Short mmCIF file of C-alpha atoms and ligand atoms in Angstrom, two decimals:
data_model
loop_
_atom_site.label_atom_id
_atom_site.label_comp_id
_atom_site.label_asym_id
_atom_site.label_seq_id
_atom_site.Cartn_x
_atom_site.Cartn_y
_atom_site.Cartn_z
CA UNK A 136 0.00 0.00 0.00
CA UNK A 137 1.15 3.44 -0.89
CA UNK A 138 2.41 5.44 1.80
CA UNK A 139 0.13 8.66 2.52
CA UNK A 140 1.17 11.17 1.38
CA UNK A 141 2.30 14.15 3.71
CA UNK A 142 0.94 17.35 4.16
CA UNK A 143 3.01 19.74 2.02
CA UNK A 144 4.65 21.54 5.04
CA UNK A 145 6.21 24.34 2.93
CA UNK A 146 5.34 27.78 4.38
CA UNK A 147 2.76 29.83 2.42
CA UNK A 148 4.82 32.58 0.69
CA UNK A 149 2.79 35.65 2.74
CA UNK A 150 1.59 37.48 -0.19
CA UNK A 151 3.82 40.77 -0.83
CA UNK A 152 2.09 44.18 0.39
CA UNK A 153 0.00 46.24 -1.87
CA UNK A 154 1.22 49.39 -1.28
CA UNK A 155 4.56 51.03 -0.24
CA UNK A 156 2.91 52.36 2.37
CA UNK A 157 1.90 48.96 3.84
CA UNK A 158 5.67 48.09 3.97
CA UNK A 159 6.71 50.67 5.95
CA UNK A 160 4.07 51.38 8.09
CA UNK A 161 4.33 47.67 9.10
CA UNK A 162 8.13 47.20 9.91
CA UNK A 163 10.95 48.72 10.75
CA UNK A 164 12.95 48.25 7.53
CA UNK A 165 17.04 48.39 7.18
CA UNK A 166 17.12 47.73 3.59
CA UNK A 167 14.20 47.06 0.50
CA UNK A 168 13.07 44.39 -0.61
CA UNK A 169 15.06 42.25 -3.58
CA UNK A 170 12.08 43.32 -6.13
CA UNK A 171 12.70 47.43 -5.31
CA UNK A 172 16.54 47.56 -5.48
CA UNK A 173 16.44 47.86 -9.60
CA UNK A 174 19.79 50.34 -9.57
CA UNK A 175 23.16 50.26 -9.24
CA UNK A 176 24.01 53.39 -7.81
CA UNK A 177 28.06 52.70 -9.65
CA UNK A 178 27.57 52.21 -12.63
CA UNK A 179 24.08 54.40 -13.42
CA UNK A 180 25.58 57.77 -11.89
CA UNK A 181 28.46 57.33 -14.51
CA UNK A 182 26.44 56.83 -17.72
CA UNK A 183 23.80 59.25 -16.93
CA UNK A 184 25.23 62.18 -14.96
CA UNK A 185 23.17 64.75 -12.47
CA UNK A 186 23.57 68.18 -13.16
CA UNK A 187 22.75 71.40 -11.27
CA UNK A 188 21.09 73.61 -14.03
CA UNK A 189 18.61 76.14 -13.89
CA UNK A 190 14.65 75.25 -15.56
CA UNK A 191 13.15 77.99 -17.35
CA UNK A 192 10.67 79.92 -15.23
CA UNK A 193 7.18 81.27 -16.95
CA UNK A 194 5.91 84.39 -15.25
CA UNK A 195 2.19 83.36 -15.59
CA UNK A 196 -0.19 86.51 -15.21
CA UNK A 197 2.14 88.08 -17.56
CA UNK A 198 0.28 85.52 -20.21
CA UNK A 199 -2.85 86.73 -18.77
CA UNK A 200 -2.47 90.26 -17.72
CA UNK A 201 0.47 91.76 -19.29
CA UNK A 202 0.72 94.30 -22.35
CA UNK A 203 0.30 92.85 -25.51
CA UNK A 204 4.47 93.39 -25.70
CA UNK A 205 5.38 91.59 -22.46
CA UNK A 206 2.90 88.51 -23.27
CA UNK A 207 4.59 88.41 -26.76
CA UNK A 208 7.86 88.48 -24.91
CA UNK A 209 6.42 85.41 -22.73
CA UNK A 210 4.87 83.27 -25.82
CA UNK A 211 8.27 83.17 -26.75
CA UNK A 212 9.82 82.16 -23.41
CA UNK A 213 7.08 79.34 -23.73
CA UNK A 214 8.21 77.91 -26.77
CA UNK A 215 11.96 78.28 -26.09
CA UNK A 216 11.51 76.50 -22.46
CA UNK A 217 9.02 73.62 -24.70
CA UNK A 218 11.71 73.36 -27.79
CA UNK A 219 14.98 73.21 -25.18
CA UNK A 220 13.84 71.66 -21.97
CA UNK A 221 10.15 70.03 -22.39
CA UNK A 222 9.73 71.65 -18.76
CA UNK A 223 9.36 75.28 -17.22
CA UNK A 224 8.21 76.57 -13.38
CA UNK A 225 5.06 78.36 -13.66
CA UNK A 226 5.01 81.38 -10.70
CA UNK A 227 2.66 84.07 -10.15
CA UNK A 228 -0.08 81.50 -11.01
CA UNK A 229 -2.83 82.86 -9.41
CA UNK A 230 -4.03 79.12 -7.89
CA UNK A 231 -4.52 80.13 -4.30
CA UNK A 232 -1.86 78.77 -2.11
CA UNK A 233 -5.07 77.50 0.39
CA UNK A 234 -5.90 74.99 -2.40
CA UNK A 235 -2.46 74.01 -3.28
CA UNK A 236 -2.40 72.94 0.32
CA UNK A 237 -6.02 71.81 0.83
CA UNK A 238 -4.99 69.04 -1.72
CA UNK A 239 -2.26 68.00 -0.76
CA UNK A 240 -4.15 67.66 3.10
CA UNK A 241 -6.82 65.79 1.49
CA UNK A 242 -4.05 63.10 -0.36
CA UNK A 243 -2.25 62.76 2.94
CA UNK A 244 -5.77 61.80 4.30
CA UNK A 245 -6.31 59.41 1.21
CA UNK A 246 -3.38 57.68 1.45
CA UNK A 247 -3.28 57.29 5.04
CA UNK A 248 -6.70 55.79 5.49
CA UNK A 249 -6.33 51.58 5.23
CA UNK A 250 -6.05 49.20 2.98
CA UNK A 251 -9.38 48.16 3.67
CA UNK A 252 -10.92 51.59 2.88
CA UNK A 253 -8.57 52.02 -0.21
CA UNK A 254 -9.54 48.45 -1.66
CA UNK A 255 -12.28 49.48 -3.19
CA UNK A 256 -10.10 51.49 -5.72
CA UNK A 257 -7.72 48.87 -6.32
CA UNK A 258 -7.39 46.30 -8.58
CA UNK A 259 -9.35 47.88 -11.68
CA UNK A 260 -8.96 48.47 -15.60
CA UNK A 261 -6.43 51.19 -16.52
CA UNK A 262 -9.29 52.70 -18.00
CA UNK A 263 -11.67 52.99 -14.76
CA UNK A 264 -12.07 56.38 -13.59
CA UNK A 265 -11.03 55.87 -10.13
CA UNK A 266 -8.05 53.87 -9.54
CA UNK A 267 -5.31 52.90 -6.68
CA UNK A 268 -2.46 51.20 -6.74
CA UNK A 269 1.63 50.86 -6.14
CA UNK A 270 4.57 50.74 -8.27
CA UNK A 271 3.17 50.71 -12.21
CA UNK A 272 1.31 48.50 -12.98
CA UNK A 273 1.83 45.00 -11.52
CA UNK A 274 0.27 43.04 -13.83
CA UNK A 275 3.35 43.36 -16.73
CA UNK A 276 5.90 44.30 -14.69
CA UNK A 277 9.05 42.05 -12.64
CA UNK A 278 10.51 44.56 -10.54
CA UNK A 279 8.30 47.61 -8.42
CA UNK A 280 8.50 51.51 -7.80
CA UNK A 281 8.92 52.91 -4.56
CA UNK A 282 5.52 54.66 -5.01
CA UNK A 283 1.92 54.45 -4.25
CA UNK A 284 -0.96 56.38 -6.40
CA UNK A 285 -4.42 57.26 -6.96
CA UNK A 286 -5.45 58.10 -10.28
CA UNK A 287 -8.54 60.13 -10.71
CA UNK A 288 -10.18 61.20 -14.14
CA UNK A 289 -11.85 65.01 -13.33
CA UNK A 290 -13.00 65.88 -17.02
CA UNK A 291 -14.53 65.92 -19.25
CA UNK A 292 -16.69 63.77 -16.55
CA UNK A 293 -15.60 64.75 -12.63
CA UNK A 294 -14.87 61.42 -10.57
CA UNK A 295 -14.01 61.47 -7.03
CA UNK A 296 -13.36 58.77 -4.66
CA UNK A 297 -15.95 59.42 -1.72
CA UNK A 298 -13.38 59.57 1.35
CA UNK A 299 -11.79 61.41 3.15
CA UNK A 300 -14.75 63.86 3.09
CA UNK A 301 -13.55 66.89 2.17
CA UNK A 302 -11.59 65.61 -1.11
CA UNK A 303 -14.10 66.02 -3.61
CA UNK A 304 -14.89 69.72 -2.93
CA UNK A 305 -11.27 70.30 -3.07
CA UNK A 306 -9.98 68.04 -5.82
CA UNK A 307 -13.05 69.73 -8.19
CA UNK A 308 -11.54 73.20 -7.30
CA UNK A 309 -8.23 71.96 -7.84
CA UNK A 310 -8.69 70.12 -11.49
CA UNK A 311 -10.70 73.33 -12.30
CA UNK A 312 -8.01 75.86 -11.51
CA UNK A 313 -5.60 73.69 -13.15
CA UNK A 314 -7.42 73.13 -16.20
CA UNK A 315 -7.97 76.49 -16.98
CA UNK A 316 -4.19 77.55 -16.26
CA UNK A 317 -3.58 74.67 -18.75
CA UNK A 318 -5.20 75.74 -21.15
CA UNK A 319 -4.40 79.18 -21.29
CA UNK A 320 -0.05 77.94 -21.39
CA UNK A 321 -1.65 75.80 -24.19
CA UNK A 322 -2.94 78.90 -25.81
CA UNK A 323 0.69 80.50 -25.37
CA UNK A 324 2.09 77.42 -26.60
CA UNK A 325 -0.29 77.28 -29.83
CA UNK A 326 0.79 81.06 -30.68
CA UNK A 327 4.55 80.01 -30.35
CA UNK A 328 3.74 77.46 -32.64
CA UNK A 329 2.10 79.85 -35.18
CA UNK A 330 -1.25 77.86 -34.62
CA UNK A 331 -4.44 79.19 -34.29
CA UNK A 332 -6.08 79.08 -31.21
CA UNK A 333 -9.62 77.93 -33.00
CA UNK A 334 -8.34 75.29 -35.26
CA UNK A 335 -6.39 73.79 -32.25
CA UNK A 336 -9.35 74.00 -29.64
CA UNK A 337 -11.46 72.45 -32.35
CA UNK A 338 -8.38 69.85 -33.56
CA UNK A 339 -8.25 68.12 -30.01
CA UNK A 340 -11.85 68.70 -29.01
CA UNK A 341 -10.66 70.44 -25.95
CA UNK A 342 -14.05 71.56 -24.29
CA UNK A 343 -14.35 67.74 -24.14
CA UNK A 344 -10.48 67.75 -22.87
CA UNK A 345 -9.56 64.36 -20.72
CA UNK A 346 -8.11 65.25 -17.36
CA UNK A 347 -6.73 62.97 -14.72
CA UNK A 348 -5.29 63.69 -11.26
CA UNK A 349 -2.19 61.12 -11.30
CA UNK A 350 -1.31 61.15 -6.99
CA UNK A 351 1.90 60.16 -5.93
CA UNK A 352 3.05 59.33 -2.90
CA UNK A 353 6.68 58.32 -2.15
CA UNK A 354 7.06 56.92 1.78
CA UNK A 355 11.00 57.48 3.08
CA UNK A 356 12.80 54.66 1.44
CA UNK A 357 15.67 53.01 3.62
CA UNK A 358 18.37 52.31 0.57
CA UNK A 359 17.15 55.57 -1.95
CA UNK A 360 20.25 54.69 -4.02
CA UNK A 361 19.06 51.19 -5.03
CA UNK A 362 15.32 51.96 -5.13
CA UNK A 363 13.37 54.45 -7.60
CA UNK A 364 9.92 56.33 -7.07
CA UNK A 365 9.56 56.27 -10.68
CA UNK A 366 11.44 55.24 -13.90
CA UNK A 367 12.49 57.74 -16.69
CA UNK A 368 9.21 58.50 -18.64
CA UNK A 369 7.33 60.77 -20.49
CA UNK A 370 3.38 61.32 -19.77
CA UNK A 371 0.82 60.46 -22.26
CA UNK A 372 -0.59 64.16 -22.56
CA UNK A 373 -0.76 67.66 -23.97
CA UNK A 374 0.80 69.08 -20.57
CA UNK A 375 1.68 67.91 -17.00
CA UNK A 376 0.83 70.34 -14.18
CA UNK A 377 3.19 68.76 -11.34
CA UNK A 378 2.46 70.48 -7.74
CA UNK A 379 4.87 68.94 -5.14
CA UNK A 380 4.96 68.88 -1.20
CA UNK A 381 8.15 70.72 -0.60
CA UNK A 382 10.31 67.56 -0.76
CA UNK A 383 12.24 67.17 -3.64
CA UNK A 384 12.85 64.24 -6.36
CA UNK A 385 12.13 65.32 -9.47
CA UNK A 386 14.34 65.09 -12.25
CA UNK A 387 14.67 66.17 -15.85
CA UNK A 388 15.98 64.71 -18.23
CA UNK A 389 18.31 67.38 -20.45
CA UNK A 390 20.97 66.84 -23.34
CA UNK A 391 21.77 62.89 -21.89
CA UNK A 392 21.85 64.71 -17.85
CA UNK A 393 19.28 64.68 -15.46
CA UNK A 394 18.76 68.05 -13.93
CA UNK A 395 17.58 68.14 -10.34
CA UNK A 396 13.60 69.68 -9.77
CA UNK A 397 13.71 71.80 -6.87
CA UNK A 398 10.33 72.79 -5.77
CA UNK A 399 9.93 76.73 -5.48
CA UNK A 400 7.47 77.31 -2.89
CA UNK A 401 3.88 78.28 -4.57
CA UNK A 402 5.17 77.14 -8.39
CA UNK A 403 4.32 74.41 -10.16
CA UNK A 404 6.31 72.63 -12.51
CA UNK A 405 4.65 71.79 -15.91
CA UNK A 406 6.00 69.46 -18.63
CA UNK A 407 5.20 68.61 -22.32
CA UNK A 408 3.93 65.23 -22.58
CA UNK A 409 3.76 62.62 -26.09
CA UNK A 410 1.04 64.40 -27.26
CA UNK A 411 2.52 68.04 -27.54
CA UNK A 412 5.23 65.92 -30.08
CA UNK A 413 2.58 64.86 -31.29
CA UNK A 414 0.48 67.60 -32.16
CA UNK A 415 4.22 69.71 -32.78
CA UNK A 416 5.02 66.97 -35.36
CA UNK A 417 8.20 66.98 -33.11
CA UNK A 418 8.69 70.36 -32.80
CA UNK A 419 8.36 70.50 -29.02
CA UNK A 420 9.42 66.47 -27.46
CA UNK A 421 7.60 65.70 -24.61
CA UNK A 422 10.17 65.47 -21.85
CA UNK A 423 11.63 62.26 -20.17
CA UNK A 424 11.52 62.45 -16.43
CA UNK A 425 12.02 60.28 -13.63
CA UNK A 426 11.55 60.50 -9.50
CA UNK A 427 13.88 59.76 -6.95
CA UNK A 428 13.21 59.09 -3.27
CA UNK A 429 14.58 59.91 -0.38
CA UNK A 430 15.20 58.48 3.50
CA UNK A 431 14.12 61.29 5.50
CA UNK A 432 10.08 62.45 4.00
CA UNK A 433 7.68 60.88 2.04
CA UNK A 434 7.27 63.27 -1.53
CA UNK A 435 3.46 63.28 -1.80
CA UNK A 436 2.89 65.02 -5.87
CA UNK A 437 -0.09 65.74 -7.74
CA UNK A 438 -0.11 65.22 -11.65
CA UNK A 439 -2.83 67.34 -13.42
CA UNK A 440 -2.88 65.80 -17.01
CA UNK A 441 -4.47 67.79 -19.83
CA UNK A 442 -5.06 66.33 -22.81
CA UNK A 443 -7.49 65.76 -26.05
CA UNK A 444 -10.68 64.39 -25.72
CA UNK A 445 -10.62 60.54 -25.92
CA UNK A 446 -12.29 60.52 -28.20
CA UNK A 447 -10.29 62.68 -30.34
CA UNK A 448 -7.85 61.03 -33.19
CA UNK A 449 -4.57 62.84 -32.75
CA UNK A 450 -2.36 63.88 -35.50
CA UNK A 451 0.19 66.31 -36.44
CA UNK A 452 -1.41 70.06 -37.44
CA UNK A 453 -1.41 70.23 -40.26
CA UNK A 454 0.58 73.82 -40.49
CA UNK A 455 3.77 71.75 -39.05
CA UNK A 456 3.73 69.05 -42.19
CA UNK A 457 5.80 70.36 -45.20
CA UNK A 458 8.16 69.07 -47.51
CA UNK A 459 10.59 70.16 -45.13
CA UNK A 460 8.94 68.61 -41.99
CA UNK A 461 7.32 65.10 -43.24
CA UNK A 462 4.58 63.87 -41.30
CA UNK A 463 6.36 62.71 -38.06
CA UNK A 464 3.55 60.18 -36.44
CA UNK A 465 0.15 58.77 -37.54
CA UNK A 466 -3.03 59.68 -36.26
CA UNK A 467 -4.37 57.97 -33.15
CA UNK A 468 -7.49 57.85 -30.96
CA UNK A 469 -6.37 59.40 -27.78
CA UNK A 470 -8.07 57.14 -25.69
CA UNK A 471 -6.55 54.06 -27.25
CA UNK A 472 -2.77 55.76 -26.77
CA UNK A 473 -3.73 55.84 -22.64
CA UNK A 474 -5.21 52.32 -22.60
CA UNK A 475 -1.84 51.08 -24.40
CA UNK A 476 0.49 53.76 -22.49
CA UNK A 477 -0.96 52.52 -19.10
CA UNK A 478 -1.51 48.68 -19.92
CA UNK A 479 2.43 48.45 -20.53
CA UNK A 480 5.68 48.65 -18.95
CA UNK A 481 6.71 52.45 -18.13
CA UNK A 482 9.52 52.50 -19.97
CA UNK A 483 11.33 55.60 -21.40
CA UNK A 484 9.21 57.11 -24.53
CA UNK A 485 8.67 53.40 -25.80
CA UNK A 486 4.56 54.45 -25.52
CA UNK A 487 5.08 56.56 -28.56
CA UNK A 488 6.79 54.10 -30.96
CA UNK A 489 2.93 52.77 -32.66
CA UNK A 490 2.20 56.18 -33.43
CA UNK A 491 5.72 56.99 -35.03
CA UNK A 492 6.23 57.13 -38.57
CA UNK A 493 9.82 57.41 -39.05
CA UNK A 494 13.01 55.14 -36.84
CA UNK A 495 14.24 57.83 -34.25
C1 OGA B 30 3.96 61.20 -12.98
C2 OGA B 30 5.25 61.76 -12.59
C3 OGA B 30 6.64 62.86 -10.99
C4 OGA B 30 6.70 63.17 -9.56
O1 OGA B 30 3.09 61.03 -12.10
O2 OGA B 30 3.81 60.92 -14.19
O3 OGA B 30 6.12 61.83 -13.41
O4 OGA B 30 7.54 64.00 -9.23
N1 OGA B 30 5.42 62.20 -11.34
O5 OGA B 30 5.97 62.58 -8.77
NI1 NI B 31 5.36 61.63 -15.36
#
């Protein structure tokens, strides 16, 4: 008679934490986990160098309330900071500092309430309008991000998850105030660009524009030199309205150098995103970027995406295409470009390569 067979006494692998946060409320931790130390702090410092350079700073009511000679003077600030760095610090916004902080009050109060409460946002379709989560996106990817978020989509349809209570009064402010400061740089941008404002409003359907809130949070890391918050990326929109607790991490990436982000108090920092190239026919590149963490504060940022309707099949304008300047990338639904940008690794600009026309 065969013997019985034993009870397979190997321990249950406990099933890793779903969220950054988790992990470090939980333990005391000397060092990450294998799965978070992706870097190797020799040999990356060497190929890609950090250097201390100075981003272009856009004095905004100038845009807005300036004479017709300094917001002339501005538009072309715009598209000199877009055509050389992808990135500029917008001051003199007119966003009241209360809100800035309001949101970031409410996130704190998001990401500290538990797993429990935050479950209900996590686990869902990239394209769900509220959504939670750590690292990337875990379903494609072998190694994780030192980083928890909550992604929110505020237009052309306002979501909001329903806790802590006073985040949907202040995240509908907030995606308001940012929206419309979007969309006038976009104006700006459209005028360096010798566009008209019409034909471009009309182009990407922008009364209809798509608008997410991409939160970040980034919980003091014990080894920040073998972890990252984020890889080098580029974001899937027209523009990228970063606000940013006071702790730094943000970097640029500039002719092969990252260039250190530090957070001016009452600024934020906006950068192009795939579909300015786009739209530019590659005139302005949407910018690669990248976040680093830190072992003394968590980084909590907000990410307030403007972009084209979903809806919306994106091409070059027209006015960019000449002999001269070939069609750069084909025409795509906007919606589909997310979907696929979010469903995949993040991984330098690869998003863009279905929509490009010519090798780089
Ligand atoms: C992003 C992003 C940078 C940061 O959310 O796409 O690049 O500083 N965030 O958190
Ligand atoms: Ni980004």
């Amino acid at each position: 008679m065969a013997p019985p067979t034993l009870p397979n006494t190997a321990p249950i692998p406990s099933p890793p934490p779903s969220s950054v946060k988790e992990l470090t409320n939980s333990t005391s931790l000397g060092s990450v986990p294998p799965q978070y130390a992706i870097r190797n702090p020799e040999t990356t410092m060497d190929i890609e160098p950090i250097i201390e350079e100075e981003i272009p700073t856009v004095d905004f009511s100038l845009l807005t309330e300036g004479t017709p000679e300094q917001r002339s003077q501005v538009v072309r600030h715009l598209g000199k900071a877009c055509e050389e760095w992808g990135c500029f610090m917008v001051v003199n916004h007119g966003i009241p500092e209360r809100l800035m902080e309001a949101m970031l009050i409410s996130l704190k109060e998001f990401f500290d309430q538990t797993e429990e409460e935050k479950g209900e946002y996590t686990g869902k379709h990239v394209m769900d309008p509220i959504r939670c989560g750590t690292s990337f996106n875990l379903t494609v990817e072998d190694v994780r991000y030192w980083r928890d978020y909550l992604k929110v989509f505020v237009h052309p349809i306002f979501y909001s998850p329903a806790k802590p209570p006073r985040f949907r009064e202040t995240s509908k402010e907030y995606a308001e105030s940012t929206r419309a400061m979007g969309m006038e740089l976009l104006r700006g941008i459209w005028e360096s660009l010798g566009l008209e404002e019409d034909d471009m409003t009309k182009a990407l359907d922008l009364h209809s524009c798509f608008q997410i809130l991409v939160c970040n949070i980034y919980p003091p890391c014990p080894q920040p030199e073998l972890a990252i918050g984020l890889p080098a990326h580029s974001d899937h929109g027209l523009l990228t309205i970063l606000l940013q607790n006071g702790v730094s991490g943000l970097q640029v990436k500039r002719r092969g150098s990252w260039v250190r982000v530090e957070p001016l108090p009452n600024s934020f920092l906006v950068n192009t995103g795939d579909h300015m190239e786009i739209v530019s026919n590659g005139r302005y590149k949407s910018v690669l970027h990248r976040a680093e963490v830190n072992s003394q504060s968590t980084r909590l940022s907000i990410a307030s995406v403007v972009a084209p309707s979903l809806d919306t099949i994106v091409e070059p304008a027209s006015q960019l295409v000449s002999d001269e300047h070939p069609m750069m990338f084909r025409g795509m639904r906007y919606g589909e470009y997310v979907e696929h940008q979010q469903a995949n690794r993040l991984k330098t600009k690869s998003a863009m390569d279905p929509v490009r026309l010519h090798a780089k």
